[in-house]
Amino acid sequence: MTPETYRSAIDQMLNLIPQGHEKAIKNAVYNIIALIFVLLGVGAGTAVYFVLEPFIKPLLWAILIGSVLHPAKAAAVSWVTNYLQNMMDQKIPVIFGSILAPISIVDRLAENSVLFCVKNL
């Protein structure tokens, strides 16, 4: 078979398409190509899932715990840093600051809760 016979077979198929339907055929070909890419993506995603299946549960727990612990840890570090900086600025010994820390926490908690109640009532 020569290239002319292949070309003639393709030309014969193209001659079967009625006039004015070229755009519809072009869109159909694009849809088929897009569907093939989507199916390849789904297949690749499924293959990755099967490879990582033993690790999915630990990864999800790590994401869940990490998303909760990171902001809490950042807030705690910020609070402790500010508390120690205030102790250094006021020249309070660390032992006295450590003893007074629970009292200070209760005092601030009570003050903020009273302010919250007064503001919202």
PDB file of N, CA and C in Angstrom, residues 23-108:
ATOM      1  N   LYS A  23     -17.175  21.928  11.928  1.00  0.00           N
ATOM      2  CA  LYS A  23     -16.988  22.467  13.277  1.00  0.00           C
ATOM      3  C   LYS A  23     -17.472  21.469  14.334  1.00  0.00           C
ATOM      4  N   ALA A  24     -18.587  20.814  14.074  1.00  0.00           N
ATOM      5  CA  ALA A  24     -19.107  19.825  15.016  1.00  0.00           C
ATOM      6  C   ALA A  24     -18.154  18.637  15.141  1.00  0.00           C
ATOM      7  N   ILE A  25     -17.598  18.192  14.027  1.00  0.00           N
ATOM      8  CA  ILE A  25     -16.640  17.085  14.047  1.00  0.00           C
ATOM      9  C   ILE A  25     -15.382  17.500  14.812  1.00  0.00           C
ATOM     10  N   LYS A  26     -14.933  18.740  14.568  1.00  0.00           N
ATOM     11  CA  LYS A  26     -13.754  19.247  15.260  1.00  0.00           C
ATOM     12  C   LYS A  26     -13.994  19.275  16.771  1.00  0.00           C
ATOM     13  N   ASN A  27     -15.162  19.752  17.204  1.00  0.00           N
ATOM     14  CA  ASN A  27     -15.501  19.774  18.626  1.00  0.00           C
ATOM     15  C   ASN A  27     -15.602  18.362  19.200  1.00  0.00           C
ATOM     16  N   ALA A  28     -16.127  17.437  18.425  1.00  0.00           N
ATOM     17  CA  ALA A  28     -16.228  16.053  18.888  1.00  0.00           C
ATOM     18  C   ALA A  28     -14.840  15.450  19.093  1.00  0.00           C
ATOM     19  N   VAL A  29     -13.924  15.734  18.178  1.00  0.00           N
ATOM     20  CA  VAL A  29     -12.552  15.233  18.313  1.00  0.00           C
ATOM     21  C   VAL A  29     -11.899  15.831  19.557  1.00  0.00           C
ATOM     22  N   TYR A  30     -12.103  17.141  19.779  1.00  0.00           N
ATOM     23  CA  TYR A  30     -11.556  17.773  20.989  1.00  0.00           C
ATOM     24  C   TYR A  30     -12.146  17.143  22.248  1.00  0.00           C
ATOM     25  N   ASN A  31     -13.432  16.852  22.234  1.00  0.00           N
ATOM     26  CA  ASN A  31     -14.066  16.215  23.390  1.00  0.00           C
ATOM     27  C   ASN A  31     -13.493  14.827  23.646  1.00  0.00           C
ATOM     28  N   ILE A  32     -13.249  14.083  22.584  1.00  0.00           N
ATOM     29  CA  ILE A  32     -12.677  12.743  22.729  1.00  0.00           C
ATOM     30  C   ILE A  32     -11.267  12.831  23.306  1.00  0.00           C
ATOM     31  N   ILE A  33     -10.474  13.770  22.796  1.00  0.00           N
ATOM     32  CA  ILE A  33      -9.110  13.942  23.306  1.00  0.00           C
ATOM     33  C   ILE A  33      -9.145  14.345  24.778  1.00  0.00           C
ATOM     34  N   ALA A  34     -10.048  15.267  25.141  1.00  0.00           N
ATOM     35  CA  ALA A  34     -10.167  15.692  26.538  1.00  0.00           C
ATOM     36  C   ALA A  34     -10.593  14.525  27.418  1.00  0.00           C
ATOM     37  N   LEU A  35     -11.521  13.713  26.944  1.00  0.00           N
ATOM     38  CA  LEU A  35     -11.970  12.551  27.709  1.00  0.00           C
ATOM     39  C   LEU A  35     -10.836  11.550  27.911  1.00  0.00           C
ATOM     40  N   ILE A  36     -10.016  11.359  26.894  1.00  0.00           N
ATOM     41  CA  ILE A  36      -8.871  10.456  27.018  1.00  0.00           C
ATOM     42  C   ILE A  36      -7.907  10.972  28.082  1.00  0.00           C
ATOM     43  N   PHE A  37      -7.637  12.293  28.084  1.00  0.00           N
ATOM     44  CA  PHE A  37      -6.750  12.862  29.102  1.00  0.00           C
ATOM     45  C   PHE A  37      -7.344  12.728  30.497  1.00  0.00           C
ATOM     46  N   VAL A  38      -8.641  12.924  30.629  1.00  0.00           N
ATOM     47  CA  VAL A  38      -9.290  12.771  31.936  1.00  0.00           C
ATOM     48  C   VAL A  38      -9.179  11.323  32.403  1.00  0.00           C
ATOM     49  N   LEU A  39      -9.429  10.382  31.511  1.00  0.00           N
ATOM     50  CA  LEU A  39      -9.319   8.968  31.877  1.00  0.00           C
ATOM     51  C   LEU A  39      -7.887   8.597  32.253  1.00  0.00           C
ATOM     52  N   LEU A  40      -6.910   9.144  31.534  1.00  0.00           N
ATOM     53  CA  LEU A  40      -5.512   8.897  31.900  1.00  0.00           C
ATOM     54  C   LEU A  40      -5.200   9.481  33.276  1.00  0.00           C
ATOM     55  N   GLY A  41      -5.733  10.665  33.562  1.00  0.00           N
ATOM     56  CA  GLY A  41      -5.531  11.276  34.881  1.00  0.00           C
ATOM     57  C   GLY A  41      -6.168  10.464  35.988  1.00  0.00           C
ATOM     58  N   VAL A  42      -7.382   9.979  35.747  1.00  0.00           N
ATOM     59  CA  VAL A  42      -8.056   9.138  36.745  1.00  0.00           C
ATOM     60  C   VAL A  42      -7.277   7.839  36.946  1.00  0.00           C
ATOM     61  N   GLY A  43      -6.791   7.264  35.868  1.00  0.00           N
ATOM     62  CA  GLY A  43      -5.990   6.042  35.986  1.00  0.00           C
ATOM     63  C   GLY A  43      -4.702   6.283  36.754  1.00  0.00           C
ATOM     64  N   ALA A  44      -4.040   7.405  36.485  1.00  0.00           N
ATOM     65  CA  ALA A  44      -2.810   7.728  37.216  1.00  0.00           C
ATOM     66  C   ALA A  44      -3.122   7.981  38.688  1.00  0.00           C
ATOM     67  N   GLY A  45      -4.216   8.679  38.968  1.00  0.00           N
ATOM     68  CA  GLY A  45      -4.614   8.918  40.358  1.00  0.00           C
ATOM     69  C   GLY A  45      -4.921   7.626  41.087  1.00  0.00           C
ATOM     70  N   THR A  46      -5.590   6.709  40.408  1.00  0.00           N
ATOM     71  CA  THR A  46      -5.892   5.409  41.011  1.00  0.00           C
ATOM     72  C   THR A  46      -4.611   4.624  41.282  1.00  0.00           C
ATOM     73  N   ALA A  47      -3.675   4.664  40.349  1.00  0.00           N
ATOM     74  CA  ALA A  47      -2.402   3.962  40.553  1.00  0.00           C
ATOM     75  C   ALA A  47      -1.643   4.551  41.741  1.00  0.00           C
ATOM     76  N   VAL A  48      -1.631   5.876  41.846  1.00  0.00           N
ATOM     77  CA  VAL A  48      -0.962   6.520  42.984  1.00  0.00           C
ATOM     78  C   VAL A  48      -1.651   6.137  44.286  1.00  0.00           C
ATOM     79  N   TYR A  49      -2.988   6.079  44.270  1.00  0.00           N
ATOM     80  CA  TYR A  49      -3.725   5.685  45.476  1.00  0.00           C
ATOM     81  C   TYR A  49      -3.337   4.273  45.902  1.00  0.00           C
ATOM     82  N   PHE A  50      -3.277   3.339  44.952  1.00  0.00           N
ATOM     83  CA  PHE A  50      -2.938   1.958  45.305  1.00  0.00           C
ATOM     84  C   PHE A  50      -1.505   1.848  45.824  1.00  0.00           C
ATOM     85  N   VAL A  51      -0.604   2.664  45.302  1.00  0.00           N
ATOM     86  CA  VAL A  51       0.773   2.630  45.780  1.00  0.00           C
ATOM     87  C   VAL A  51       0.857   3.207  47.191  1.00  0.00           C
ATOM     88  N   LEU A  52       0.128   4.306  47.447  1.00  0.00           N
ATOM     89  CA  LEU A  52       0.198   4.986  48.744  1.00  0.00           C
ATOM     90  C   LEU A  52      -0.857   4.516  49.738  1.00  0.00           C
ATOM     91  N   GLU A  53      -1.615   3.492  49.400  1.00  0.00           N
ATOM     92  CA  GLU A  53      -2.713   3.046  50.261  1.00  0.00           C
ATOM     93  C   GLU A  53      -2.282   2.750  51.699  1.00  0.00           C
ATOM     94  N   PRO A  54      -1.145   2.098  51.943  1.00  0.00           N
ATOM     95  CA  PRO A  54      -0.765   1.850  53.345  1.00  0.00           C
ATOM     96  C   PRO A  54      -0.461   3.135  54.122  1.00  0.00           C
ATOM     97  N   PHE A  55      -0.166   4.224  53.409  1.00  0.00           N
ATOM     98  CA  PHE A  55       0.246   5.453  54.075  1.00  0.00           C
ATOM     99  C   PHE A  55      -0.862   6.498  54.146  1.00  0.00           C
ATOM    100  N   ILE A  56      -2.031   6.219  53.563  1.00  0.00           N
ATOM    101  CA  ILE A  56      -3.096   7.223  53.497  1.00  0.00           C
ATOM    102  C   ILE A  56      -3.576   7.602  54.893  1.00  0.00           C
ATOM    103  N   LYS A  57      -3.860   6.623  55.733  1.00  0.00           N
ATOM    104  CA  LYS A  57      -4.385   6.914  57.075  1.00  0.00           C
ATOM    105  C   LYS A  57      -3.384   7.724  57.904  1.00  0.00           C
ATOM    106  N   PRO A  58      -2.112   7.328  57.978  1.00  0.00           N
ATOM    107  CA  PRO A  58      -1.164   8.155  58.731  1.00  0.00           C
ATOM    108  C   PRO A  58      -0.994   9.560  58.153  1.00  0.00           C
ATOM    109  N   LEU A  59      -1.019   9.681  56.819  1.00  0.00           N
ATOM    110  CA  LEU A  59      -0.897  11.007  56.210  1.00  0.00           C
ATOM    111  C   LEU A  59      -2.082  11.894  56.563  1.00  0.00           C
ATOM    112  N   LEU A  60      -3.285  11.334  56.545  1.00  0.00           N
ATOM    113  CA  LEU A  60      -4.465  12.121  56.908  1.00  0.00           C
ATOM    114  C   LEU A  60      -4.419  12.542  58.369  1.00  0.00           C
ATOM    115  N   TRP A  61      -3.973  11.644  59.251  1.00  0.00           N
ATOM    116  CA  TRP A  61      -3.841  12.015  60.662  1.00  0.00           C
ATOM    117  C   TRP A  61      -2.791  13.103  60.833  1.00  0.00           C
ATOM    118  N   ALA A  62      -1.689  13.002  60.106  1.00  0.00           N
ATOM    119  CA  ALA A  62      -0.642  14.023  60.205  1.00  0.00           C
ATOM    120  C   ALA A  62      -1.155  15.380  59.744  1.00  0.00           C
ATOM    121  N   ILE A  63      -1.936  15.401  58.675  1.00  0.00           N
ATOM    122  CA  ILE A  63      -2.502  16.664  58.192  1.00  0.00           C
ATOM    123  C   ILE A  63      -3.477  17.226  59.208  1.00  0.00           C
ATOM    124  N   LEU A  64      -4.337  16.371  59.750  1.00  0.00           N
ATOM    125  CA  LEU A  64      -5.331  16.824  60.722  1.00  0.00           C
ATOM    126  C   LEU A  64      -4.668  17.365  61.981  1.00  0.00           C
ATOM    127  N   ILE A  65      -3.767  16.609  62.563  1.00  0.00           N
ATOM    128  CA  ILE A  65      -3.109  17.033  63.799  1.00  0.00           C
ATOM    129  C   ILE A  65      -2.210  18.238  63.537  1.00  0.00           C
ATOM    130  N   GLY A  66      -1.507  18.234  62.431  1.00  0.00           N
ATOM    131  CA  GLY A  66      -0.631  19.362  62.110  1.00  0.00           C
ATOM    132  C   GLY A  66      -1.390  20.652  61.893  1.00  0.00           C
ATOM    133  N   SER A  67      -2.564  20.565  61.282  1.00  0.00           N
ATOM    134  CA  SER A  67      -3.345  21.783  61.046  1.00  0.00           C
ATOM    135  C   SER A  67      -3.915  22.345  62.332  1.00  0.00           C
ATOM    136  N   VAL A  68      -4.071  21.518  63.359  1.00  0.00           N
ATOM    137  CA  VAL A  68      -4.570  21.997  64.655  1.00  0.00           C
ATOM    138  C   VAL A  68      -3.406  22.418  65.545  1.00  0.00           C
ATOM    139  N   LEU A  69      -2.346  21.632  65.570  1.00  0.00           N
ATOM    140  CA  LEU A  69      -1.249  21.896  66.496  1.00  0.00           C
ATOM    141  C   LEU A  69      -0.390  23.088  66.101  1.00  0.00           C
ATOM    142  N   HIS A  70      -0.201  23.321  64.821  1.00  0.00           N
ATOM    143  CA  HIS A  70       0.676  24.415  64.408  1.00  0.00           C
ATOM    144  C   HIS A  70       0.178  25.776  64.892  1.00  0.00           C
ATOM    145  N   PRO A  71      -1.093  26.140  64.682  1.00  0.00           N
ATOM    146  CA  PRO A  71      -1.544  27.439  65.208  1.00  0.00           C
ATOM    147  C   PRO A  71      -1.504  27.508  66.731  1.00  0.00           C
ATOM    148  N   ALA A  72      -1.835  26.405  67.406  1.00  0.00           N
ATOM    149  CA  ALA A  72      -1.803  26.403  68.869  1.00  0.00           C
ATOM    150  C   ALA A  72      -0.369  26.573  69.369  1.00  0.00           C
ATOM    151  N   LYS A  73       0.568  25.883  68.729  1.00  0.00           N
ATOM    152  CA  LYS A  73       1.970  25.998  69.134  1.00  0.00           C
ATOM    153  C   LYS A  73       2.496  27.401  68.862  1.00  0.00           C
ATOM    154  N   ALA A  74       2.134  27.982  67.728  1.00  0.00           N
ATOM    155  CA  ALA A  74       2.581  29.336  67.409  1.00  0.00           C
ATOM    156  C   ALA A  74       2.040  30.345  68.416  1.00  0.00           C
ATOM    157  N   ALA A  75       0.774  30.188  68.817  1.00  0.00           N
ATOM    158  CA  ALA A  75       0.191  31.092  69.812  1.00  0.00           C
ATOM    159  C   ALA A  75       0.877  30.923  71.161  1.00  0.00           C
ATOM    160  N   ALA A  76       1.163  29.681  71.557  1.00  0.00           N
ATOM    161  CA  ALA A  76       1.830  29.438  72.841  1.00  0.00           C
ATOM    162  C   ALA A  76       3.244  30.013  72.845  1.00  0.00           C
ATOM    163  N   VAL A  77       3.970  29.835  71.762  1.00  0.00           N
ATOM    164  CA  VAL A  77       5.333  30.374  71.675  1.00  0.00           C
ATOM    165  C   VAL A  77       5.300  31.894  71.737  1.00  0.00           C
ATOM    166  N   SER A  78       4.353  32.503  71.047  1.00  0.00           N
ATOM    167  CA  SER A  78       4.224  33.960  71.077  1.00  0.00           C
ATOM    168  C   SER A  78       3.917  34.452  72.487  1.00  0.00           C
ATOM    169  N   TRP A  79       2.996  33.765  73.172  1.00  0.00           N
ATOM    170  CA  TRP A  79       2.626  34.181  74.529  1.00  0.00           C
ATOM    171  C   TRP A  79       3.810  34.050  75.485  1.00  0.00           C
ATOM    172  N   VAL A  80       4.520  32.919  75.426  1.00  0.00           N
ATOM    173  CA  VAL A  80       5.667  32.702  76.320  1.00  0.00           C
ATOM    174  C   VAL A  80       6.773  33.711  76.024  1.00  0.00           C
ATOM    175  N   THR A  81       7.016  33.990  74.747  1.00  0.00           N
ATOM    176  CA  THR A  81       8.039  34.970  74.386  1.00  0.00           C
ATOM    177  C   THR A  81       7.694  36.345  74.937  1.00  0.00           C
ATOM    178  N   ASN A  82       6.438  36.760  74.775  1.00  0.00           N
ATOM    179  CA  ASN A  82       6.018  38.057  75.311  1.00  0.00           C
ATOM    180  C   ASN A  82       6.117  38.083  76.831  1.00  0.00           C
ATOM    181  N   TYR A  83       5.728  36.994  77.487  1.00  0.00           N
ATOM    182  CA  TYR A  83       5.780  36.929  78.951  1.00  0.00           C
ATOM    183  C   TYR A  83       7.221  37.046  79.447  1.00  0.00           C
ATOM    184  N   LEU A  84       8.129  36.310  78.810  1.00  0.00           N
ATOM    185  CA  LEU A  84       9.538  36.381  79.219  1.00  0.00           C
ATOM    186  C   LEU A  84      10.141  37.747  78.914  1.00  0.00           C
ATOM    187  N   GLN A  85       9.737  38.346  77.801  1.00  0.00           N
ATOM    188  CA  GLN A  85      10.233  39.684  77.463  1.00  0.00           C
ATOM    189  C   GLN A  85       9.758  40.707  78.490  1.00  0.00           C
ATOM    190  N   ASN A  86       8.498  40.608  78.926  1.00  0.00           N
ATOM    191  CA  ASN A  86       7.988  41.508  79.960  1.00  0.00           C
ATOM    192  C   ASN A  86       8.730  41.300  81.275  1.00  0.00           C
ATOM    193  N   MET A  87       9.041  40.056  81.600  1.00  0.00           N
ATOM    194  CA  MET A  87       9.798  39.790  82.829  1.00  0.00           C
ATOM    195  C   MET A  87      11.190  40.411  82.747  1.00  0.00           C
ATOM    196  N   MET A  88      11.827  40.319  81.583  1.00  0.00           N
ATOM    197  CA  MET A  88      13.155  40.920  81.421  1.00  0.00           C
ATOM    198  C   MET A  88      13.075  42.436  81.495  1.00  0.00           C
ATOM    199  N   ASP A  89      12.044  43.032  80.877  1.00  0.00           N
ATOM    200  CA  ASP A  89      11.896  44.489  80.899  1.00  0.00           C
ATOM    201  C   ASP A  89      11.652  45.007  82.309  1.00  0.00           C
ATOM    202  N   GLN A  90      10.898  44.265  83.105  1.00  0.00           N
ATOM    203  CA  GLN A  90      10.583  44.688  84.472  1.00  0.00           C
ATOM    204  C   GLN A  90      11.608  44.177  85.483  1.00  0.00           C
ATOM    205  N   LYS A  91      12.600  43.442  85.001  1.00  0.00           N
ATOM    206  CA  LYS A  91      13.681  42.894  85.834  1.00  0.00           C
ATOM    207  C   LYS A  91      13.145  42.028  86.972  1.00  0.00           C
ATOM    208  N   ILE A  92      12.198  41.155  86.618  1.00  0.00           N
ATOM    209  CA  ILE A  92      11.637  40.202  87.575  1.00  0.00           C
ATOM    210  C   ILE A  92      12.432  38.907  87.450  1.00  0.00           C
ATOM    211  N   PRO A  93      12.901  38.333  88.556  1.00  0.00           N
ATOM    212  CA  PRO A  93      13.619  37.051  88.478  1.00  0.00           C
ATOM    213  C   PRO A  93      12.711  35.942  87.925  1.00  0.00           C
ATOM    214  N   VAL A  94      13.329  35.002  87.246  1.00  0.00           N
ATOM    215  CA  VAL A  94      12.584  33.931  86.586  1.00  0.00           C
ATOM    216  C   VAL A  94      11.815  33.088  87.603  1.00  0.00           C
ATOM    217  N   ILE A  95      12.376  32.857  88.764  1.00  0.00           N
ATOM    218  CA  ILE A  95      11.700  32.020  89.765  1.00  0.00           C
ATOM    219  C   ILE A  95      10.411  32.678  90.234  1.00  0.00           C
ATOM    220  N   PHE A  96      10.448  34.002  90.465  1.00  0.00           N
ATOM    221  CA  PHE A  96       9.228  34.695  90.892  1.00  0.00           C
ATOM    222  C   PHE A  96       8.210  34.765  89.750  1.00  0.00           C
ATOM    223  N   GLY A  97       8.708  34.974  88.534  1.00  0.00           N
ATOM    224  CA  GLY A  97       7.812  34.996  87.379  1.00  0.00           C
ATOM    225  C   GLY A  97       7.140  33.653  87.163  1.00  0.00           C
ATOM    226  N   SER A  98       7.883  32.570  87.404  1.00  0.00           N
ATOM    227  CA  SER A  98       7.310  31.229  87.256  1.00  0.00           C
ATOM    228  C   SER A  98       6.269  30.945  88.325  1.00  0.00           C
ATOM    229  N   ILE A  99       6.526  31.431  89.546  1.00  0.00           N
ATOM    230  CA  ILE A  99       5.553  31.234  90.624  1.00  0.00           C
ATOM    231  C   ILE A  99       4.296  32.058  90.370  1.00  0.00           C
ATOM    232  N   LEU A 100       4.464  33.268  89.840  1.00  0.00           N
ATOM    233  CA  LEU A 100       3.329  34.165  89.619  1.00  0.00           C
ATOM    234  C   LEU A 100       2.595  33.899  88.297  1.00  0.00           C
ATOM    235  N   ALA A 101       3.131  33.049  87.430  1.00  0.00           N
ATOM    236  CA  ALA A 101       2.507  32.793  86.126  1.00  0.00           C
ATOM    237  C   ALA A 101       1.082  32.259  86.250  1.00  0.00           C
ATOM    238  N   PRO A 102       0.791  31.250  87.088  1.00  0.00           N
ATOM    239  CA  PRO A 102      -0.602  30.778  87.184  1.00  0.00           C
ATOM    240  C   PRO A 102      -1.552  31.851  87.714  1.00  0.00           C
ATOM    241  N   ILE A 103      -1.067  32.647  88.668  1.00  0.00           N
ATOM    242  CA  ILE A 103      -1.908  33.722  89.205  1.00  0.00           C
ATOM    243  C   ILE A 103      -2.179  34.755  88.122  1.00  0.00           C
ATOM    244  N   SER A 104      -1.172  35.072  87.333  1.00  0.00           N
ATOM    245  CA  SER A 104      -1.330  36.030  86.236  1.00  0.00           C
ATOM    246  C   SER A 104      -2.310  35.506  85.185  1.00  0.00           C
ATOM    247  N   ILE A 105      -2.233  34.224  84.889  1.00  0.00           N
ATOM    248  CA  ILE A 105      -3.141  33.628  83.900  1.00  0.00           C
ATOM    249  C   ILE A 105      -4.581  33.702  84.387  1.00  0.00           C
ATOM    250  N   VAL A 106      -4.825  33.347  85.640  1.00  0.00           N
ATOM    251  CA  VAL A 106      -6.185  33.398  86.196  1.00  0.00           C
ATOM    252  C   VAL A 106      -6.687  34.833  86.217  1.00  0.00           C
ATOM    253  N   ASP A 107      -5.805  35.783  86.576  1.00  0.00           N
ATOM    254  CA  ASP A 107      -6.194  37.191  86.619  1.00  0.00           C
ATOM    255  C   ASP A 107      -6.598  37.690  85.233  1.00  0.00           C
ATOM    256  N   ARG A 108      -5.794  37.392  84.218  1.00  0.00           N
ATOM    257  CA  ARG A 108      -6.125  37.834  82.851  1.00  0.00           C
ATOM    258  C   ARG A 108      -7.391  37.154  82.336  1.00  0.00           C
TER     259      ARG A 108
END
